[in-house]
Amino acid sequence: MDTILGPLYTAVSWIIVQFHSLYSLVFDKDSGWAWGLSIVSLVVLIRICLIPLFVKQIKATRNMQVLQPKMKAIQERYKSDKQRQSEEMMKLYKESGTNPLSSCLPILAQSPFFIALYQVLNKIANDQAVGVMGQDLVDSARSAKIFGAPIASKFLDSAGKIESLGATLTDVRVVTVIMILLMSASQFYTQRQLMTKNVDMTVKTPFMQQQKMLMYVFPIMFAVFGINFPVGVLVYWLTTNMWTMGQQMFVIRRNPTPGSLAFKQRQDRLRAQGKLKEEPAEVEAKKAVEAARANRHQPKRQSKAKRHSAASAHTAKSSVSESSDAKPSLEKKGQQPQGAESKPGSGDSRNAKSGQRKGQQRPKHPSKK
């Protein structure tokens, strides 16, 4: 690996030495400030060079979100033919101009520098010259401390090795644990910010589930692997996480994904500043909705005692009205109109007449006698 990455070791060590020479004008050349800020400056320089790749990553991520429904339809249609499925996927990527690897470009581009810095710090910890760093610079970097922890020390280093670097095991472990927690928290917040603010929530796709899973997986990975990183590498990775978080906040605020929460907030800001012109139909529709809300009266909430007393009063009122309605009907049944005399036996005469009708028989037809 040293043979393959040798030129990269030289490049990384040269950049660090140049920044160290600059910061030595302000700080002690053997201090952790001079060497720590040199590593931070290395990160900033790399991330500035990766801004075009970051823009491609954003575009690729948005295109992947748009294509997720079509990709899912292809998977369902050709689930029994994997070759045809991959062909249709590649055709879809070509038609839309999307490259799935574009979303991983910044990480892939940083990986060689990360590995090179890791190896440079390892060689410094082992008191070996590396790249353009001679033995005098190696000794200076080896003795530099960040909050009491040498930049070449690790969480898992033995007490004897840490004492050889002029530090204590407690200082190294406290500093490394704090930095690992900050590194994992910044990674989690960056991913959560992307999921909650810059994703179109109206479209449910498998891509969203993958991003949600990565939101929890990446911080755990950083915490697990962080105990094997030297303090200088932790400084590097914490700095790049903070840069990513700030860069993403800027992009989400300025150019959010359409349909996302950040897009709605941006539209509201532009509308409040008078920079967003809306269609007349949309304005009228919003006014109608606001007028309907203003005219709608919600019933006042009553306490339980008031509701109980109101229900009792309603029950008593209904019972009184029923009794008043029943009294006139009873009087009507027993009352007869004036001037009308009761005819005794009128009911019997009706029954008799009806009985006579029942008893009478029709005469038979002469032909039937």
CSV table of C-alpha atoms in Angstrom, one decimal:
chain,number,residue,atom,x,y,z
A,1,MET,CA,0.0,0.0,0.0
A,2,ASP,CA,2.9,2.4,0.8
A,3,THR,CA,4.1,1.9,-2.8
A,4,ILE,CA,0.7,2.7,-4.4
A,5,LEU,CA,-0.2,5.5,-2.0
A,6,GLY,CA,3.3,6.9,-1.7
A,7,PRO,CA,2.7,10.0,-3.9
A,8,LEU,CA,-0.5,10.7,-1.9
A,9,TYR,CA,1.5,10.5,1.3
A,10,THR,CA,3.8,13.1,-0.1
A,11,ALA,CA,1.0,15.4,-1.2
A,12,VAL,CA,-0.8,15.2,2.2
A,13,SER,CA,2.4,15.6,4.2
A,14,TRP,CA,3.4,18.6,2.0
A,15,ILE,CA,0.1,20.3,2.5
A,16,ILE,CA,0.2,19.8,6.3
A,17,VAL,CA,3.8,21.1,6.4
A,18,GLN,CA,2.9,24.3,4.5
A,19,PHE,CA,0.0,25.1,6.8
A,20,HIS,CA,2.1,24.3,9.8
A,21,SER,CA,4.7,26.8,8.6
A,22,LEU,CA,1.9,29.4,8.3
A,23,TYR,CA,0.4,28.8,11.8
A,24,SER,CA,3.9,28.6,13.4
A,25,LEU,CA,4.0,32.4,12.9
A,26,VAL,CA,1.2,32.7,15.4
A,27,PHE,CA,1.5,29.6,17.7
A,28,ASP,CA,4.4,27.6,19.0
A,29,LYS,CA,5.6,25.3,16.2
A,30,ASP,CA,5.4,22.3,18.6
A,31,SER,CA,1.9,23.1,19.9
A,32,GLY,CA,-1.3,21.2,19.2
A,33,TRP,CA,-2.8,24.4,17.8
A,34,ALA,CA,-0.3,24.6,15.0
A,35,TRP,CA,-0.6,21.0,14.0
A,36,GLY,CA,-4.3,20.7,14.7
A,37,LEU,CA,-5.2,23.8,12.6
A,38,SER,CA,-3.0,22.4,9.9
A,39,ILE,CA,-5.2,19.3,9.7
A,40,VAL,CA,-8.3,21.4,9.8
A,41,SER,CA,-7.0,23.5,6.9
A,42,LEU,CA,-6.2,20.3,5.0
A,43,VAL,CA,-9.9,19.4,5.3
A,44,VAL,CA,-11.1,22.8,4.3
A,45,LEU,CA,-8.9,22.8,1.2
A,46,ILE,CA,-10.1,19.3,0.2
A,47,ARG,CA,-13.7,20.2,0.6
A,48,ILE,CA,-13.4,23.4,-1.4
A,49,CYS,CA,-12.0,21.3,-4.2
A,50,LEU,CA,-14.9,18.9,-3.9
A,51,ILE,CA,-17.6,21.5,-4.2
A,52,PRO,CA,-18.4,20.6,-7.9
A,53,LEU,CA,-18.8,17.0,-6.8
A,54,PHE,CA,-21.1,18.0,-4.0
A,55,VAL,CA,-23.3,19.9,-6.5
A,56,LYS,CA,-23.4,16.7,-8.6
A,57,GLN,CA,-24.3,14.7,-5.5
A,58,ILE,CA,-27.3,16.9,-4.8
A,59,LYS,CA,-28.6,16.7,-8.4
A,60,ALA,CA,-28.1,12.9,-8.4
A,61,THR,CA,-29.9,12.5,-5.1
A,62,ARG,CA,-32.9,14.5,-6.3
A,63,ASN,CA,-33.0,12.6,-9.6
A,64,MET,CA,-32.9,9.3,-7.7
A,65,GLN,CA,-35.9,10.5,-5.6
A,66,VAL,CA,-37.9,11.3,-8.8
A,67,LEU,CA,-37.0,8.0,-10.4
A,68,GLN,CA,-37.9,5.8,-7.4
A,69,PRO,CA,-41.5,5.2,-8.5
A,70,LYS,CA,-40.4,4.2,-12.0
A,71,MET,CA,-37.7,2.0,-10.6
A,72,LYS,CA,-40.1,0.2,-8.3
A,73,ALA,CA,-42.5,-0.4,-11.3
A,74,ILE,CA,-39.6,-1.9,-13.3
A,75,GLN,CA,-38.7,-4.2,-10.3
A,76,GLU,CA,-42.3,-5.4,-10.0
A,77,ARG,CA,-42.6,-5.9,-13.7
A,78,TYR,CA,-39.4,-7.9,-14.3
A,79,LYS,CA,-38.9,-9.4,-10.8
A,80,SER,CA,-38.5,-12.9,-12.4
A,81,ASP,CA,-35.9,-11.7,-15.0
A,82,LYS,CA,-33.0,-10.0,-13.3
A,83,GLN,CA,-31.1,-9.4,-16.5
A,84,ARG,CA,-34.0,-7.6,-18.1
A,85,GLN,CA,-34.5,-5.7,-14.9
A,86,SER,CA,-30.9,-4.4,-14.9
A,87,GLU,CA,-31.2,-3.5,-18.6
A,88,GLU,CA,-34.4,-1.5,-18.0
A,89,MET,CA,-32.7,0.3,-15.0
A,90,MET,CA,-29.7,1.3,-17.1
A,91,LYS,CA,-32.0,2.5,-19.8
A,92,LEU,CA,-33.9,4.6,-17.3
A,93,TYR,CA,-30.7,6.1,-15.9
A,94,LYS,CA,-29.5,6.9,-19.5
A,95,GLU,CA,-32.8,8.6,-20.5
A,96,SER,CA,-32.9,10.7,-17.3
A,97,GLY,CA,-29.2,11.5,-17.3
A,98,THR,CA,-28.8,10.1,-13.8
A,99,ASN,CA,-25.8,8.3,-12.4
A,100,PRO,CA,-26.4,6.4,-9.1
A,101,LEU,CA,-22.7,6.7,-8.2
A,102,SER,CA,-22.9,10.5,-8.3
A,103,SER,CA,-24.4,10.5,-4.8
A,104,CYS,CA,-21.3,8.8,-3.4
A,105,LEU,CA,-18.7,10.9,-5.3
A,106,PRO,CA,-17.7,13.2,-2.4
A,107,ILE,CA,-17.1,10.3,0.0
A,108,LEU,CA,-15.2,8.3,-2.7
A,109,ALA,CA,-13.1,11.3,-3.6
A,110,GLN,CA,-12.2,11.9,0.1
A,111,SER,CA,-11.3,8.3,0.8
A,112,PRO,CA,-7.7,8.4,-0.6
A,113,PHE,CA,-6.9,11.5,1.4
A,114,PHE,CA,-8.4,10.0,4.5
A,115,ILE,CA,-6.4,6.8,4.1
A,116,ALA,CA,-3.2,8.8,3.4
A,117,LEU,CA,-3.7,11.0,6.5
A,118,TYR,CA,-4.4,7.9,8.6
A,119,GLN,CA,-1.1,6.4,7.5
A,120,VAL,CA,0.9,9.6,7.9
A,121,LEU,CA,-0.3,9.9,11.5
A,122,ASN,CA,0.5,6.2,12.1
A,123,LYS,CA,4.0,6.7,10.9
A,124,ILE,CA,4.3,9.8,13.1
A,125,ALA,CA,3.1,7.8,16.1
A,126,ASN,CA,5.8,5.1,15.3
A,127,ASP,CA,8.4,7.9,15.0
A,128,GLN,CA,9.0,7.3,11.2
A,129,ALA,CA,9.7,9.9,8.6
A,130,VAL,CA,7.0,10.1,6.0
A,131,GLY,CA,6.6,12.1,2.7
A,132,VAL,CA,8.3,15.5,3.0
A,133,MET,CA,8.3,15.3,6.8
A,134,GLY,CA,11.8,14.7,8.1
A,135,GLN,CA,12.6,13.5,11.6
A,136,ASP,CA,12.6,16.9,13.2
A,137,LEU,CA,9.0,17.6,11.9
A,138,VAL,CA,7.9,14.1,13.0
A,139,ASP,CA,9.2,14.7,16.5
A,140,SER,CA,7.4,18.0,16.6
A,141,ALA,CA,4.1,16.6,15.4
A,142,ARG,CA,4.5,13.5,17.7
A,143,SER,CA,4.8,15.7,20.8
A,144,ALA,CA,1.9,18.1,19.8
A,145,LYS,CA,-1.2,17.7,22.0
A,146,ILE,CA,-4.8,18.6,21.5
A,147,PHE,CA,-6.4,19.2,24.9
A,148,GLY,CA,-3.8,17.0,26.5
A,149,ALA,CA,-4.0,14.2,23.9
A,150,PRO,CA,-1.2,13.7,21.3
A,151,ILE,CA,-2.5,13.8,17.8
A,152,ALA,CA,-1.0,10.4,17.0
A,153,SER,CA,-2.6,8.6,20.0
A,154,LYS,CA,-5.7,6.3,19.9
A,155,PHE,CA,-8.4,5.3,22.3
A,156,LEU,CA,-7.1,1.7,22.4
A,157,ASP,CA,-3.4,2.5,22.8
A,158,SER,CA,-1.8,1.1,25.9
A,159,ALA,CA,-0.8,3.2,28.8
A,160,GLY,CA,2.9,2.6,28.1
A,161,LYS,CA,2.7,3.9,24.5
A,162,ILE,CA,0.7,7.0,25.6
A,163,GLU,CA,3.3,7.7,28.3
A,164,SER,CA,6.0,7.5,25.6
A,165,LEU,CA,4.1,10.3,23.8
A,166,GLY,CA,4.1,12.4,27.0
A,167,ALA,CA,0.4,12.1,28.0
A,168,THR,CA,-1.8,10.1,30.3
A,169,LEU,CA,-4.3,7.4,29.5
A,170,THR,CA,-7.2,9.3,31.1
A,171,ASP,CA,-6.6,12.5,29.0
A,172,VAL,CA,-6.4,10.5,25.8
A,173,ARG,CA,-9.6,8.5,26.4
A,174,VAL,CA,-11.6,11.5,27.6
A,175,VAL,CA,-10.6,13.5,24.5
A,176,THR,CA,-11.2,10.7,22.1
A,177,VAL,CA,-14.6,9.8,23.5
A,178,ILE,CA,-15.8,13.4,23.3
A,179,MET,CA,-14.6,13.7,19.8
A,180,ILE,CA,-16.2,10.4,18.7
A,181,LEU,CA,-19.5,11.5,20.3
A,182,LEU,CA,-19.4,14.9,18.5
A,183,MET,CA,-18.5,13.1,15.2
A,184,SER,CA,-21.4,10.7,15.5
A,185,ALA,CA,-23.9,13.4,16.6
A,186,SER,CA,-22.9,15.7,13.7
A,187,GLN,CA,-23.3,12.8,11.2
A,188,PHE,CA,-26.7,12.0,12.6
A,189,TYR,CA,-27.9,15.6,12.5
A,190,THR,CA,-26.7,16.1,9.0
A,191,GLN,CA,-28.6,13.0,7.8
A,192,ARG,CA,-31.7,13.9,9.8
A,193,GLN,CA,-31.7,17.4,8.4
A,194,LEU,CA,-31.7,15.9,4.9
A,195,MET,CA,-34.6,13.6,5.7
A,196,THR,CA,-36.9,16.0,7.6
A,197,LYS,CA,-36.4,19.2,5.5
A,198,ASN,CA,-35.2,18.4,2.0
A,199,VAL,CA,-37.2,15.3,1.0
A,200,ASP,CA,-40.5,15.5,-0.9
A,201,MET,CA,-42.8,13.8,1.7
A,202,THR,CA,-45.7,13.5,-0.8
A,203,VAL,CA,-43.9,10.7,-2.6
A,204,LYS,CA,-43.2,7.6,-0.5
A,205,THR,CA,-40.3,5.6,-2.1
A,206,PRO,CA,-37.8,2.9,-1.0
A,207,PHE,CA,-35.1,5.6,-1.3
A,208,MET,CA,-36.5,7.4,1.7
A,209,GLN,CA,-36.4,4.2,3.8
A,210,GLN,CA,-32.8,3.7,2.8
A,211,GLN,CA,-31.9,7.2,3.8
A,212,LYS,CA,-33.7,6.8,7.1
A,213,MET,CA,-31.7,3.6,7.8
A,214,LEU,CA,-28.4,5.3,7.0
A,215,MET,CA,-29.4,8.0,9.4
A,216,TYR,CA,-28.9,5.5,12.2
A,217,VAL,CA,-26.3,3.2,10.7
A,218,PHE,CA,-23.6,5.9,9.9
A,219,PRO,CA,-23.3,7.3,13.5
A,220,ILE,CA,-23.0,3.8,14.9
A,221,MET,CA,-20.2,3.0,12.3
A,222,PHE,CA,-18.4,6.2,13.2
A,223,ALA,CA,-18.6,5.3,16.9
A,224,VAL,CA,-17.3,1.8,16.4
A,225,PHE,CA,-14.4,2.7,14.0
A,226,GLY,CA,-13.6,5.9,15.9
A,227,ILE,CA,-11.9,4.1,18.7
A,228,ASN,CA,-9.2,2.9,16.2
A,229,PHE,CA,-8.6,6.4,14.8
A,230,PRO,CA,-5.7,8.6,16.0
A,231,VAL,CA,-6.7,11.9,17.5
A,232,GLY,CA,-5.6,13.7,14.3
A,233,VAL,CA,-7.9,11.6,12.1
A,234,LEU,CA,-10.8,12.3,14.5
A,235,VAL,CA,-10.0,16.0,14.1
A,236,TYR,CA,-10.1,15.5,10.3
A,237,TRP,CA,-13.4,13.6,10.3
A,238,LEU,CA,-15.1,15.9,12.8
A,239,THR,CA,-14.1,18.9,10.7
A,240,THR,CA,-15.4,17.3,7.5
A,241,ASN,CA,-18.7,16.5,9.2
A,242,MET,CA,-19.1,20.0,10.4
A,243,TRP,CA,-18.3,21.3,6.9
A,244,THR,CA,-20.9,18.9,5.3
A,245,MET,CA,-23.5,20.0,7.8
A,246,GLY,CA,-23.0,23.7,7.2
A,247,GLN,CA,-22.8,23.2,3.4
A,248,GLN,CA,-26.0,21.2,3.4
A,249,MET,CA,-27.8,23.8,5.5
A,250,PHE,CA,-26.8,26.5,3.0
A,251,VAL,CA,-28.0,24.4,0.0
A,252,ILE,CA,-31.3,23.4,1.7
A,253,ARG,CA,-32.0,27.1,2.5
A,254,ARG,CA,-31.1,28.4,-0.9
A,255,ASN,CA,-32.1,25.6,-3.2
A,256,PRO,CA,-34.4,23.1,-1.5
A,257,THR,CA,-36.1,20.1,-3.1
A,258,PRO,CA,-39.6,21.0,-4.5
A,259,GLY,CA,-42.3,19.6,-2.3
A,260,SER,CA,-40.2,19.5,0.8
A,261,LEU,CA,-40.6,21.3,4.1
A,262,ALA,CA,-37.6,23.5,3.3
A,263,PHE,CA,-39.2,24.4,0.0
A,264,LYS,CA,-42.4,25.5,1.7
A,265,GLN,CA,-40.4,27.6,4.2
A,266,ARG,CA,-38.5,29.3,1.4
A,267,GLN,CA,-41.7,30.1,-0.5
A,268,ASP,CA,-43.1,31.7,2.7
A,269,ARG,CA,-40.0,33.8,3.1
A,270,LEU,CA,-40.0,35.0,-0.5
A,271,ARG,CA,-43.8,35.7,-0.2
A,272,ALA,CA,-43.2,37.8,3.0
A,273,GLN,CA,-40.4,39.7,1.3
A,274,GLY,CA,-42.7,40.4,-1.8
A,275,LYS,CA,-40.3,38.5,-4.1
A,276,LEU,CA,-42.7,35.8,-5.0
A,277,LYS,CA,-45.5,36.6,-7.4
A,278,GLU,CA,-48.5,34.2,-7.2
A,279,GLU,CA,-51.2,33.5,-9.7
A,280,PRO,CA,-54.5,35.4,-9.2
A,281,ALA,CA,-56.4,32.2,-9.0
A,282,GLU,CA,-54.2,31.0,-6.1
A,283,VAL,CA,-54.6,34.3,-4.3
A,284,GLU,CA,-58.4,34.1,-4.6
A,285,ALA,CA,-58.5,30.5,-3.4
A,286,LYS,CA,-56.4,31.4,-0.3
A,287,LYS,CA,-58.7,34.3,0.5
A,288,ALA,CA,-61.7,32.1,0.2
A,289,VAL,CA,-60.2,29.5,2.5
A,290,GLU,CA,-59.2,32.2,5.1
A,291,ALA,CA,-62.8,33.7,4.9
A,292,ALA,CA,-64.3,30.3,5.5
A,293,ARG,CA,-62.1,29.8,8.5
A,294,ALA,CA,-63.0,33.2,9.9
A,295,ASN,CA,-66.8,32.6,9.5
A,296,ARG,CA,-66.6,29.2,11.1
A,297,HIS,CA,-67.6,29.4,14.8
A,298,GLN,CA,-66.4,26.6,17.0
A,299,PRO,CA,-68.7,25.8,20.0
A,300,LYS,CA,-67.3,26.9,23.3
A,301,ARG,CA,-66.0,24.2,25.5
A,302,GLN,CA,-68.0,23.7,28.7
A,303,SER,CA,-67.1,22.1,31.9
A,304,LYS,CA,-68.5,18.7,32.9
A,305,ALA,CA,-70.8,20.3,35.6
A,306,LYS,CA,-72.3,22.7,33.0
A,307,ARG,CA,-72.8,20.0,30.5
A,308,HIS,CA,-74.6,17.8,33.2
A,309,SER,CA,-76.8,20.7,34.3
A,310,ALA,CA,-77.8,21.5,30.7
A,311,ALA,CA,-78.6,17.9,30.0
A,312,SER,CA,-80.8,17.8,33.1
A,313,ALA,CA,-82.7,21.0,32.2
A,314,HIS,CA,-83.3,19.6,28.7
A,315,THR,CA,-84.7,16.4,30.1
A,316,ALA,CA,-87.0,18.2,32.4
A,317,LYS,CA,-88.2,20.5,29.7
A,318,SER,CA,-89.0,17.6,27.3
A,319,SER,CA,-91.0,15.8,30.0
A,320,VAL,CA,-93.1,18.9,30.8
A,321,SER,CA,-93.9,19.4,27.1
A,322,GLU,CA,-94.9,15.7,26.7
A,323,SER,CA,-97.3,15.9,29.6
A,324,SER,CA,-98.9,19.2,28.3
A,325,ASP,CA,-99.4,17.6,24.9
A,326,ALA,CA,-101.0,14.5,26.4
A,327,LYS,CA,-103.6,16.4,28.5
A,328,PRO,CA,-105.6,18.1,25.6
A,329,SER,CA,-105.8,14.7,23.8
A,330,LEU,CA,-107.3,13.1,26.8
A,331,GLU,CA,-109.9,15.9,27.2
A,332,LYS,CA,-110.8,15.6,23.5
A,333,LYS,CA,-111.7,11.9,24.0
A,334,GLY,CA,-114.2,12.5,26.8
A,335,GLN,CA,-115.7,15.7,25.4
A,336,GLN,CA,-118.7,15.8,22.9
A,337,PRO,CA,-119.7,18.7,20.7
A,338,GLN,CA,-122.5,21.0,22.1
A,339,GLY,CA,-126.1,20.4,20.8
A,340,ALA,CA,-125.4,16.8,20.1
A,341,GLU,CA,-127.6,14.4,22.1
A,342,SER,CA,-126.4,11.0,22.8
A,343,LYS,CA,-128.6,8.3,21.3
A,344,PRO,CA,-128.9,5.3,23.5
A,345,GLY,CA,-128.6,2.1,21.7
A,346,SER,CA,-127.2,3.8,18.6
A,347,GLY,CA,-124.3,1.5,18.8
A,348,ASP,CA,-126.6,-1.5,19.2
A,349,SER,CA,-128.7,-0.4,16.2
A,350,ARG,CA,-125.7,-0.3,14.1
A,351,ASN,CA,-124.7,-3.7,15.2
A,352,ALA,CA,-128.2,-5.0,14.5
A,353,LYS,CA,-128.2,-3.4,11.0
A,354,SER,CA,-124.9,-4.9,10.3
A,355,GLY,CA,-126.2,-8.2,11.6
A,356,GLN,CA,-129.2,-8.0,9.4
A,357,ARG,CA,-127.0,-7.4,6.4
A,358,LYS,CA,-125.1,-10.4,7.3
A,359,GLY,CA,-128.3,-12.5,7.8
A,360,GLN,CA,-130.0,-11.4,4.5
A,361,GLN,CA,-129.6,-13.7,1.6
A,362,ARG,CA,-129.9,-13.0,-2.1
A,363,PRO,CA,-132.8,-14.7,-3.9
A,364,LYS,CA,-131.7,-17.5,-6.1
A,365,HIS,CA,-131.8,-17.1,-9.8
A,366,PRO,CA,-135.0,-18.8,-11.3
A,367,SER,CA,-132.8,-21.0,-13.5
A,368,LYS,CA,-131.2,-22.4,-10.4
A,369,LYS,CA,-134.4,-23.4,-8.6
